[in-house]
Coordinates of C-alpha atoms and ligand atoms in Angstrom, one line a residue:
M1 CA -9.7 2.6 26.8
S2 CA -12.8 4.3 25.4
F3 CA -12.7 5.7 21.9
D4 CA -14.8 7.4 19.3
L5 CA -13.9 6.7 15.7
V6 CA -15.5 9.2 13.3
L7 CA -15.7 8.2 9.7
F8 CA -16.1 11.1 7.3
G9 CA -17.4 9.6 4.1
G10 CA -19.5 7.2 6.1
T11 CA -21.6 6.0 3.2
G12 CA -18.7 6.0 0.7
D13 CA -17.0 3.1 -1.1
L14 CA -14.0 3.0 1.2
T15 CA -16.1 2.8 4.3
W16 CA -18.3 -0.1 3.3
R17 CA -15.8 -1.9 1.2
K18 CA -12.7 -1.8 3.5
L19 CA -13.3 0.0 6.8
M20 CA -16.5 -1.6 8.1
P21 CA -15.4 -5.2 7.2
A22 CA -12.0 -4.5 8.9
L23 CA -13.7 -3.1 12.0
F24 CA -16.1 -6.0 12.1
Q25 CA -13.1 -8.4 11.9
A26 CA -11.4 -6.5 14.8
F27 CA -14.6 -6.8 16.8
R28 CA -14.9 -10.5 16.0
H29 CA -11.2 -11.1 17.0
G30 CA -11.8 -9.2 20.3
K31 CA -9.3 -6.5 19.2
L32 CA -11.6 -3.6 19.1
P33 CA -11.4 -2.0 22.6
E34 CA -14.6 -2.2 24.4
G35 CA -16.7 0.8 25.0
G36 CA -16.0 2.4 21.7
R37 CA -18.3 4.2 19.3
I38 CA -18.1 4.4 15.5
L39 CA -19.8 7.4 14.1
A40 CA -20.4 7.6 10.3
V41 CA -20.8 11.1 8.9
A42 CA -22.3 11.8 5.5
R43 CA -24.5 14.3 3.7
D44 CA -27.9 12.7 3.7
E45 CA -30.4 12.3 6.5
R46 CA -30.6 8.8 8.1
S47 CA -31.2 7.4 11.6
D48 CA -28.7 5.1 13.4
A49 CA -31.1 2.2 12.6
E50 CA -31.2 3.0 8.9
Y51 CA -27.4 3.3 8.8
R52 CA -27.0 0.0 10.5
D53 CA -29.3 -1.7 7.9
Y54 CA -27.4 0.0 5.1
I55 CA -24.1 -1.4 6.3
R56 CA -25.6 -4.8 7.0
A57 CA -26.7 -5.0 3.4
K58 CA -23.2 -4.1 2.2
F59 CA -21.7 -7.1 4.1
A60 CA -23.4 -9.3 1.5
G61 CA -20.5 -8.4 -0.9
V62 CA -17.8 -9.5 1.6
D63 CA -16.1 -12.9 1.6
E64 CA -18.4 -15.4 3.2
A65 CA -16.1 -16.3 6.0
K66 CA -15.9 -12.6 7.0
Q67 CA -19.6 -12.0 7.0
P68 CA -21.3 -11.5 10.4
N69 CA -24.2 -13.8 11.5
D70 CA -27.3 -12.0 12.8
E71 CA -26.3 -12.2 16.4
E72 CA -22.8 -11.0 15.8
Y73 CA -24.0 -8.1 13.6
A74 CA -26.6 -7.1 16.3
R75 CA -23.8 -6.7 18.8
F76 CA -21.4 -5.0 16.4
A77 CA -24.1 -2.6 15.2
E78 CA -24.6 -1.3 18.8
M79 CA -21.4 0.6 18.3
L80 CA -22.5 2.2 15.0
H81 CA -24.0 5.6 14.9
Y82 CA -24.8 8.1 12.1
R83 CA -24.7 11.8 11.8
R84 CA -25.7 14.1 8.9
M85 CA -23.1 16.8 8.3
D86 CA -22.5 19.5 5.7
L87 CA -18.8 19.6 5.6
S88 CA -18.6 23.2 4.8
Q89 CA -20.7 24.4 7.7
P90 CA -18.9 25.4 11.0
E91 CA -22.0 24.7 13.1
D92 CA -22.1 21.1 12.0
Y93 CA -18.5 20.7 13.3
R94 CA -19.6 22.3 16.6
G95 CA -22.4 19.8 16.8
L96 CA -19.9 17.0 16.2
K97 CA -17.7 18.4 18.9
A98 CA -20.6 18.5 21.4
W99 CA -21.4 14.9 20.5
V100 CA -17.8 13.8 21.2
D101 CA -17.4 16.0 24.3
E102 CA -20.6 14.7 25.9
R103 CA -19.0 11.2 26.1
G104 CA -15.5 12.3 26.9
A105 CA -13.8 9.3 25.3
S106 CA -10.0 9.0 26.0
T107 CA -9.2 8.8 22.2
V108 CA -10.9 10.3 19.3
V109 CA -9.9 9.2 15.8
L110 CA -11.2 11.3 12.8
F111 CA -10.8 9.2 9.7
L112 CA -11.1 11.1 6.4
A113 CA -12.5 8.5 4.0
T114 CA -13.7 11.2 1.7
S115 CA -12.6 12.5 -1.6
P116 CA -9.2 14.0 -1.0
H117 CA -10.1 17.4 -2.4
L118 CA -12.2 17.8 0.8
F119 CA -9.2 17.2 3.2
P120 CA -8.1 20.9 3.4
V121 CA -11.6 22.1 4.2
I122 CA -12.3 19.3 6.7
C123 CA -9.0 19.8 8.5
A124 CA -9.4 23.6 8.7
Q125 CA -12.9 23.2 10.1
L126 CA -11.9 20.5 12.6
G127 CA -9.2 22.9 13.9
Q128 CA -11.6 25.8 14.2
A129 CA -14.2 23.7 16.0
G130 CA -11.5 22.5 18.5
L131 CA -11.6 18.9 17.2
N132 CA -7.8 18.8 17.4
A133 CA -7.2 18.4 21.1
P134 CA -4.1 16.3 22.0
H135 CA -6.2 13.1 22.4
M136 CA -7.6 13.5 18.9
R137 CA -6.0 12.2 15.7
V138 CA -6.8 12.6 12.1
V139 CA -6.3 9.7 9.6
L140 CA -5.8 10.6 6.0
E141 CA -6.3 8.2 3.1
K142 CA -4.4 8.4 -0.2
P143 CA -4.3 9.9 -2.7
L144 CA -2.6 12.7 -0.8
G145 CA -2.2 15.2 -3.6
H146 CA -1.5 14.6 -7.2
D147 CA 2.0 16.1 -7.2
L148 CA 4.5 17.6 -4.8
Q149 CA 2.9 21.0 -4.7
S150 CA -0.6 19.8 -4.0
A151 CA 0.7 17.3 -1.3
Q152 CA 2.6 20.2 0.4
E153 CA -0.6 22.3 0.3
I154 CA -2.5 19.5 2.0
N155 CA 0.2 19.1 4.6
R156 CA 0.3 22.8 5.3
V157 CA -3.4 22.8 6.1
V158 CA -3.2 19.6 8.1
R159 CA -0.2 21.0 10.1
A160 CA -2.1 24.2 10.9
A161 CA -4.6 22.1 12.9
F162 CA -2.7 19.0 13.9
T163 CA 0.8 18.1 15.0
E164 CA 2.7 15.5 13.0
E165 CA 2.0 12.9 15.7
Q166 CA -1.7 13.6 15.4
A167 CA -1.8 13.2 11.6
L168 CA -1.7 9.6 10.4
R169 CA -1.2 9.0 6.7
I170 CA -2.4 5.6 5.6
D171 CA -0.7 3.4 3.1
H172 CA -2.6 0.2 3.4
Y173 CA 0.3 -1.8 2.1
L174 CA 2.1 -1.1 5.3
G175 CA -0.6 -2.9 7.2
K176 CA -0.2 -6.1 5.2
P177 CA 1.2 -8.9 7.4
A178 CA 4.0 -9.7 4.9
V179 CA 5.3 -6.1 5.3
Q180 CA 5.5 -6.4 9.0
N181 CA 7.2 -9.7 8.5
L182 CA 9.8 -8.0 6.3
M183 CA 10.8 -5.9 9.3
A184 CA 10.9 -9.1 11.5
L185 CA 12.9 -10.9 8.8
R186 CA 15.5 -8.2 8.6
F187 CA 15.7 -6.9 12.1
G188 CA 14.5 -9.8 14.3
N189 CA 16.9 -12.4 12.7
A190 CA 20.6 -12.2 12.4
L191 CA 20.7 -14.5 9.4
F192 CA 20.1 -12.2 6.5
E193 CA 21.7 -8.9 7.6
P194 CA 25.3 -9.8 6.5
L195 CA 24.0 -10.7 3.1
W196 CA 21.7 -7.7 2.7
R197 CA 24.0 -5.6 0.6
R198 CA 25.5 -5.1 -2.8
E199 CA 28.2 -7.7 -2.3
S200 CA 25.6 -10.5 -2.1
I201 CA 22.5 -9.2 -3.8
A202 CA 22.4 -8.9 -7.6
N203 CA 19.0 -7.1 -7.9
I204 CA 15.7 -6.6 -6.2
Q205 CA 12.3 -6.8 -8.0
I206 CA 9.1 -5.5 -6.6
T207 CA 5.9 -6.6 -8.5
L208 CA 2.4 -5.4 -7.6
A209 CA 0.3 -7.0 -10.2
E210 CA -3.5 -6.9 -10.3
S211 CA -5.8 -9.0 -12.6
I212 CA -8.6 -6.5 -12.2
G213 CA -9.1 -3.5 -14.5
V214 CA -10.2 -0.1 -13.5
G215 CA -13.8 -1.2 -13.1
S216 CA -16.2 1.7 -12.5
R217 CA -13.4 4.0 -11.3
G218 CA -12.5 5.1 -14.8
D219 CA -12.9 8.8 -14.1
F220 CA -10.8 8.7 -10.9
Y221 CA -8.2 6.4 -12.4
D222 CA -7.8 8.5 -15.5
R223 CA -6.8 11.5 -13.5
T224 CA -4.4 9.3 -11.5
G225 CA -2.6 6.6 -13.4
A226 CA -0.5 3.7 -12.1
L227 CA 2.5 5.9 -11.2
R228 CA 0.5 8.0 -8.8
D229 CA -1.9 5.2 -7.7
M230 CA 0.6 2.5 -6.9
V231 CA 4.3 3.5 -7.4
Q232 CA 4.5 6.9 -5.5
N233 CA 3.1 5.2 -2.4
H234 CA 2.8 1.4 -2.2
A235 CA 5.8 0.4 -4.3
L236 CA 8.1 3.0 -2.8
Q237 CA 7.1 2.2 0.7
L238 CA 8.0 -1.4 0.1
L239 CA 11.3 -0.3 -1.4
T240 CA 12.1 1.7 1.7
M241 CA 11.4 -1.3 4.0
I242 CA 13.7 -3.5 1.9
A243 CA 16.5 -1.0 1.6
M244 CA 16.5 0.9 4.9
E245 CA 19.3 0.7 7.4
P246 CA 18.5 -1.0 10.8
P247 CA 16.7 1.6 12.9
S248 CA 18.1 2.2 16.4
T249 CA 14.8 1.2 18.0
N250 CA 11.4 0.0 16.9
N251 CA 10.0 3.4 17.4
A252 CA 8.0 5.2 14.8
D253 CA 10.4 8.1 14.2
A254 CA 13.5 5.9 14.2
I255 CA 11.9 3.8 11.5
R256 CA 10.6 6.7 9.5
D257 CA 13.9 8.5 9.6
E258 CA 15.6 5.5 8.0
K259 CA 12.9 5.2 5.4
L260 CA 13.2 8.8 4.5
K261 CA 17.0 8.4 4.0
V262 CA 16.3 5.7 1.4
L263 CA 13.8 8.0 -0.4
R264 CA 16.5 10.7 -0.4
S265 CA 19.1 8.3 -1.8
L266 CA 17.0 7.2 -4.8
K267 CA 18.7 8.0 -8.1
P268 CA 16.9 11.1 -9.4
F269 CA 15.3 10.9 -12.9
T270 CA 16.2 13.1 -15.8
P271 CA 14.3 13.3 -19.1
E272 CA 16.9 11.0 -20.6
T273 CA 16.7 8.4 -17.8
V274 CA 12.9 8.5 -17.8
A275 CA 13.0 7.5 -21.5
R276 CA 15.5 4.8 -20.8
D277 CA 14.5 3.4 -17.4
V278 CA 10.7 3.8 -17.2
V279 CA 8.2 1.9 -19.3
R280 CA 4.5 2.9 -19.2
G281 CA 1.8 0.8 -20.7
Q282 CA -2.0 0.7 -21.2
Y283 CA -4.0 -2.5 -21.5
K284 CA -5.9 -3.5 -24.6
A285 CA -8.7 -6.0 -24.7
G286 CA -7.6 -9.5 -23.9
T287 CA -8.4 -12.5 -21.7
V288 CA -7.8 -12.7 -18.0
A289 CA -8.4 -16.0 -16.1
G290 CA -10.4 -17.4 -19.1
S291 CA -12.7 -14.4 -19.5
K292 CA -12.6 -11.8 -22.2
V293 CA -12.1 -8.3 -20.9
P294 CA -12.3 -4.9 -22.6
G295 CA -9.3 -2.6 -23.1
Y296 CA -8.7 0.5 -20.9
L297 CA -10.1 2.8 -23.6
E298 CA -13.4 0.8 -23.7
E299 CA -13.9 1.0 -19.9
V300 CA -16.7 3.2 -18.6
K301 CA -15.9 6.8 -17.8
V302 CA -12.5 6.7 -19.5
P303 CA -12.1 9.6 -21.9
T304 CA -11.6 8.9 -25.6
G305 CA -8.0 8.6 -26.6
S306 CA -6.7 8.8 -23.0
T307 CA -3.0 8.3 -22.6
C308 CA -3.3 7.3 -18.9
E309 CA -0.9 4.5 -17.9
T310 CA -2.2 1.3 -16.3
F311 CA 1.2 -0.2 -16.1
V312 CA 4.6 1.0 -15.0
A313 CA 8.0 -0.7 -14.8
L314 CA 11.1 1.1 -13.8
R315 CA 14.6 0.7 -12.8
T316 CA 16.2 2.7 -10.1
E317 CA 19.1 2.6 -7.7
V318 CA 19.6 3.5 -4.0
Q319 CA 22.7 5.6 -4.1
N320 CA 24.5 4.7 -0.8
W321 CA 27.3 2.4 0.4
R322 CA 25.0 -0.6 1.0
W323 CA 23.3 -0.6 -2.4
A324 CA 25.5 1.3 -4.9
G325 CA 25.0 -0.2 -8.4
V326 CA 22.3 -2.7 -7.4
P327 CA 19.2 -2.4 -9.7
F328 CA 15.8 -2.0 -8.0
Y329 CA 13.1 -2.8 -10.4
L330 CA 9.5 -1.8 -9.6
R331 CA 6.6 -3.0 -11.7
T332 CA 2.8 -2.6 -11.3
G333 CA -0.1 -3.0 -13.6
K334 CA -3.8 -3.7 -14.0
R335 CA -5.1 -6.6 -16.0
M336 CA -2.0 -8.7 -15.5
P337 CA -2.5 -12.5 -15.6
A338 CA -2.9 -12.8 -11.8
R339 CA -3.2 -10.8 -8.5
D340 CA 0.3 -11.3 -7.4
A341 CA 2.3 -9.0 -5.2
Q342 CA 5.8 -10.0 -4.3
I343 CA 9.4 -8.9 -3.7
V344 CA 12.1 -11.0 -5.2
V345 CA 15.6 -10.6 -3.8
N346 CA 18.0 -12.2 -6.4
F347 CA 21.4 -13.1 -4.9
R348 CA 24.6 -13.2 -6.8
E349 CA 25.8 -16.5 -8.3
V350 CA 28.4 -18.6 -6.6
P351 CA 31.9 -17.1 -7.3
H352 CA 33.4 -20.4 -8.5
P353 CA 31.0 -23.1 -9.7
I354 CA 32.2 -26.7 -9.1
F355 CA 28.9 -28.4 -10.1
P356 CA 28.2 -28.7 -13.8
G357 CA 24.9 -27.9 -15.5
T358 CA 22.4 -26.1 -13.4
S359 CA 23.7 -22.9 -12.2
R360 CA 21.0 -20.8 -10.5
A361 CA 21.5 -18.0 -8.1
N362 CA 19.6 -18.2 -4.8
K363 CA 16.6 -16.0 -4.4
L364 CA 14.4 -15.0 -1.5
V365 CA 10.7 -14.4 -2.5
I366 CA 8.6 -12.3 -0.1
K367 CA 5.0 -12.9 -1.0
L368 CA 2.4 -10.3 -0.1
Q369 CA -0.6 -11.7 -1.9
P370 CA -2.7 -13.6 -2.7
E371 CA -1.0 -15.6 0.2
D372 CA 1.7 -14.1 2.4
G373 CA 4.8 -16.2 2.9
L374 CA 8.5 -16.6 2.3
E375 CA 10.3 -18.8 -0.2
L376 CA 14.1 -19.3 -0.1
H377 CA 15.2 -20.9 -3.4
L378 CA 18.3 -23.0 -3.2
L379 CA 20.1 -25.7 -5.2
A380 CA 20.3 -29.3 -3.8
A381 CA 21.6 -32.7 -4.8
K382 CA 19.0 -35.4 -5.0
G383 CA 21.3 -37.9 -3.3
G384 CA 20.7 -40.6 -5.9
G385 CA 24.3 -40.7 -6.9
A386 CA 26.2 -39.1 -9.7
S387 CA 24.7 -38.8 -13.2
S388 CA 25.8 -41.0 -16.1
S389 CA 28.5 -38.5 -16.8
G390 CA 29.9 -39.1 -13.3
Q391 CA 29.0 -35.6 -12.2
E392 CA 26.7 -34.7 -9.3
L393 CA 23.7 -32.7 -10.6
L394 CA 21.9 -30.0 -8.6
Y395 CA 18.2 -29.3 -8.7
P396 CA 16.3 -26.2 -7.6
V397 CA 14.4 -26.6 -4.3
S398 CA 12.8 -24.1 -2.0
L399 CA 12.2 -23.7 1.6
D400 CA 8.6 -22.4 1.9
L401 CA 7.1 -20.6 4.9
D402 CA 3.3 -20.2 4.8
F403 CA 2.4 -17.7 7.5
D404 CA -1.3 -18.7 7.4
K405 CA -0.2 -22.2 8.5
A406 CA 2.5 -20.9 10.9
F407 CA 0.0 -18.6 12.7
P408 CA -3.5 -20.0 12.1
S409 CA -6.3 -17.8 13.3
E410 CA -4.0 -14.9 14.1
R411 CA -3.8 -13.2 10.7
V412 CA -5.3 -9.8 10.4
G413 CA -5.9 -7.7 7.3
G414 CA -4.1 -4.5 6.5
Y415 CA -7.0 -2.1 7.4
E416 CA -7.8 -4.0 10.5
R417 CA -4.2 -3.6 11.7
L418 CA -4.0 0.0 10.8
L419 CA -7.3 1.0 12.3
M420 CA -6.4 -0.7 15.6
D421 CA -3.0 1.1 15.5
A422 CA -4.7 4.5 14.8
I423 CA -6.9 4.0 17.9
A424 CA -4.0 2.9 20.0
G425 CA -1.7 5.7 18.8
R426 CA 1.0 3.4 17.4
L427 CA 2.5 5.3 14.5
N428 CA 5.1 2.8 13.1
L429 CA 3.0 1.9 10.1
F430 CA 1.9 5.4 9.1
V431 CA 3.7 7.6 6.6
R432 CA 5.2 10.8 7.8
S433 CA 4.7 14.0 5.7
D434 CA 8.4 14.3 4.8
E435 CA 8.4 10.7 3.4
Q436 CA 5.3 11.4 1.4
E437 CA 6.7 14.7 0.0
Q438 CA 10.0 13.1 -0.8
A439 CA 8.2 10.3 -2.7
W440 CA 6.4 13.0 -4.8
R441 CA 9.7 14.8 -5.4
W442 CA 11.2 11.6 -6.8
V443 CA 8.3 10.7 -9.2
E444 CA 7.7 14.3 -10.4
P445 CA 10.4 14.3 -13.2
V446 CA 8.7 11.2 -14.6
L447 CA 5.3 13.0 -14.7
H448 CA 6.9 16.0 -16.4
A449 CA 8.7 13.9 -18.9
W450 CA 5.5 12.0 -19.8
N451 CA 3.6 15.3 -20.2
A452 CA 6.2 16.4 -22.7
D453 CA 6.2 13.1 -24.6
T454 CA 3.7 12.7 -27.4
V455 CA 4.3 8.9 -27.9
G456 CA 2.1 7.9 -24.9
P457 CA 1.9 4.5 -23.2
R458 CA 2.8 1.3 -24.9
P459 CA -0.2 -1.0 -25.4
Y460 CA -0.2 -4.5 -23.8
T461 CA -2.8 -7.2 -24.1
A462 CA -4.9 -7.7 -21.0
G463 CA -3.8 -10.9 -19.3
S464 CA -0.1 -10.4 -20.3
W465 CA 2.8 -9.2 -18.0
G466 CA 2.9 -5.8 -19.7
P467 CA 4.7 -4.4 -22.8
A468 CA 7.7 -6.2 -24.1
A469 CA 9.7 -3.1 -23.3
A470 CA 9.4 -4.1 -19.6
S471 CA 11.3 -7.3 -20.3
A472 CA 13.8 -5.4 -22.3
L473 CA 14.3 -3.1 -19.4
V474 CA 15.6 -5.9 -17.1
A475 CA 17.3 -7.8 -20.0
R476 CA 19.6 -4.9 -20.5
D477 CA 21.2 -5.7 -17.1
G478 CA 21.2 -9.4 -17.9
C479 CA 18.1 -10.1 -15.7
T480 CA 14.6 -11.5 -16.2
W481 CA 11.4 -10.9 -14.3
A482 CA 10.5 -13.6 -11.8
E483 CA 7.8 -15.3 -14.0
E484 CA 10.4 -15.6 -16.9
Q485 CA 13.0 -17.4 -14.7
Ligands
LIG1 C1 -5.2 1.1 -4.0 C2 -5.3 1.6 -5.5 O1 -4.4 2.0 -3.3 O2 -4.6 -0.2 -4.0 C3 -6.1 0.6 -6.3 O3 -5.9 2.9 -5.5 C4 -5.6 -0.8 -6.1 O4 -6.1 1.0 -7.7 C5 -5.4 -1.1 -4.7 O5 -6.5 -1.7 -6.8 C6 -4.7 -2.5 -4.5 O6 -4.7 -2.8 -3.2 P1 -4.7 -4.4 -2.8 O7 -4.6 -4.4 -1.3 O8 -5.9 -5.0 -3.3 O9 -3.5 -4.9 -3.5

C-alpha cells in the first residue's frame, strides 16, 4: 500500500515532540508501510534537506532508546519532504494537490497538527482544492472546540468537505496499550463480564495524575483548564470504555455506538450538583519529586489572578440498568506527586465475613502509566496456621500482570498505533463527532456554573493529591482514593 501523510503544522511542537518520534518507531518496527512519503507543511521556506536536519536535531530530546542512529535516520529521512504553504491561499492547496496527484498514492492522510483555530479554514480549503477524494482522510487533533457550540461549528465545516468515515478525531489516550487491553479484558475474556455491574462493583475511580506543571504552555492552558484539557476527552473516553455494553462486533461504529450510549446516560449536572460533586483546584508552589516548583500563578504566560483550574475531581453516575447508583469518580491534575494514570474498579465486600480482622474488598487496577499492567487485589491466608487467637488471618496479595514482560518488544506507543490506524483506515480508536459533541454537552453545565461562581478554584500544594475537598468528595460515599487505601 502506498501512502502520503501530510503533516500540517510540520515544524510545530506536536510534530516533533510526538508525531515524528512515533513515525520513526513505526519505521523501526517495520510497521510503516513501504513506499510512503511524509510531507511536512509549514509557513517558512526550507528545503527537504534542511527539514530533515531540523527533525534530526529534535530527536536529541527523545528517550535515548528511541533515538535513531545515523544509518537508521538516513533511511527514515528519505521519506521526509517539506513544502511551504500559506494556509489561507487556495493556490497553495492546488499545488499540494498536484504534488499528491503526481504520485497517485492509494491513501492520503492529512493530519492537522496546527492550532485548532485553523481547522475550519484548512478543511474548507482542502475541500475546495479537491483534497477530499474517497481515498483521503483528515486527522484532527484536540482541542476540538472549547465548548459545544464551537465543536459543532468545527464539525459542520469538516462535514462539508469530508464524510464521517474520512474525519478521524484523535484522543491519544485511546491509542495507549492499556486502553486496548481494557477492551480485551472485558470482551475477550468471559471472567469479568458477570461481575461487571452494580451488583458486584462498589465504585470506579479514574485518575489521570501528572507531576509536570503547565511548563511554557501557560497561555494555551489558561484558556483551557483541566476540565477541557483532560476530562472532556481523555477521562470521559476511558469512562466509556469501562462502562459500555458489549458491542455486537469489533467494528468501529458498533463500538462507538455503545460509547455514545454511555455518554448519553451520564447524570447531567445542575448548578447545585456542580457545587456538590465537582471540585476544582489550582496548584500553589511546592515540592515535586524532591524539587521545588512554582505555583500556577507564577508560571510564565499565566495571567495575574487567573482562576483557571489545574485539578478537577468529580463524581458522576451512569444512569442505566447495569450501573445505576454506582459512583464513577474522575480525577486529574497537574503537579501531583507522580505521573500516574490508572482506573481502579473497587468491588463490593463479601456479604458475610467469616474471617476476623482484615476485611478488604477486592479491586482491579488497570494501570495506564507509567507502566501498563493489571493488578487484581485479593485476600489470602499465609498458610502458617491459625493466629494465637486461634483464628485464620487473611493478608492482602495481588496478581500482577506486566504487559511489557508479557509482550516484550511488541509494545507500541499511543501515537504510533493511531498513526498506523489512520493510514490503514481502521477507525475503532478514533472519536466520532457525536461522541465528541455529547461529551461537550455533558461538561458545559460545569463550565457555566464555574463562570457564575466567584469563589474560584481551591488551592493545593504542588506535590500533593489535590485539595482536601477531593478526599471529602469520595468520603461522603464512604470511599477513599486509591493512594489513601
Ligand atoms: C494532552 C494535554 O492531551 O495530554 C496535556 O493537553 C497533557 O496537558 C497530556 O499533559 C497528557 O498526556 P500523556 O500521554 O502524557 O498522559
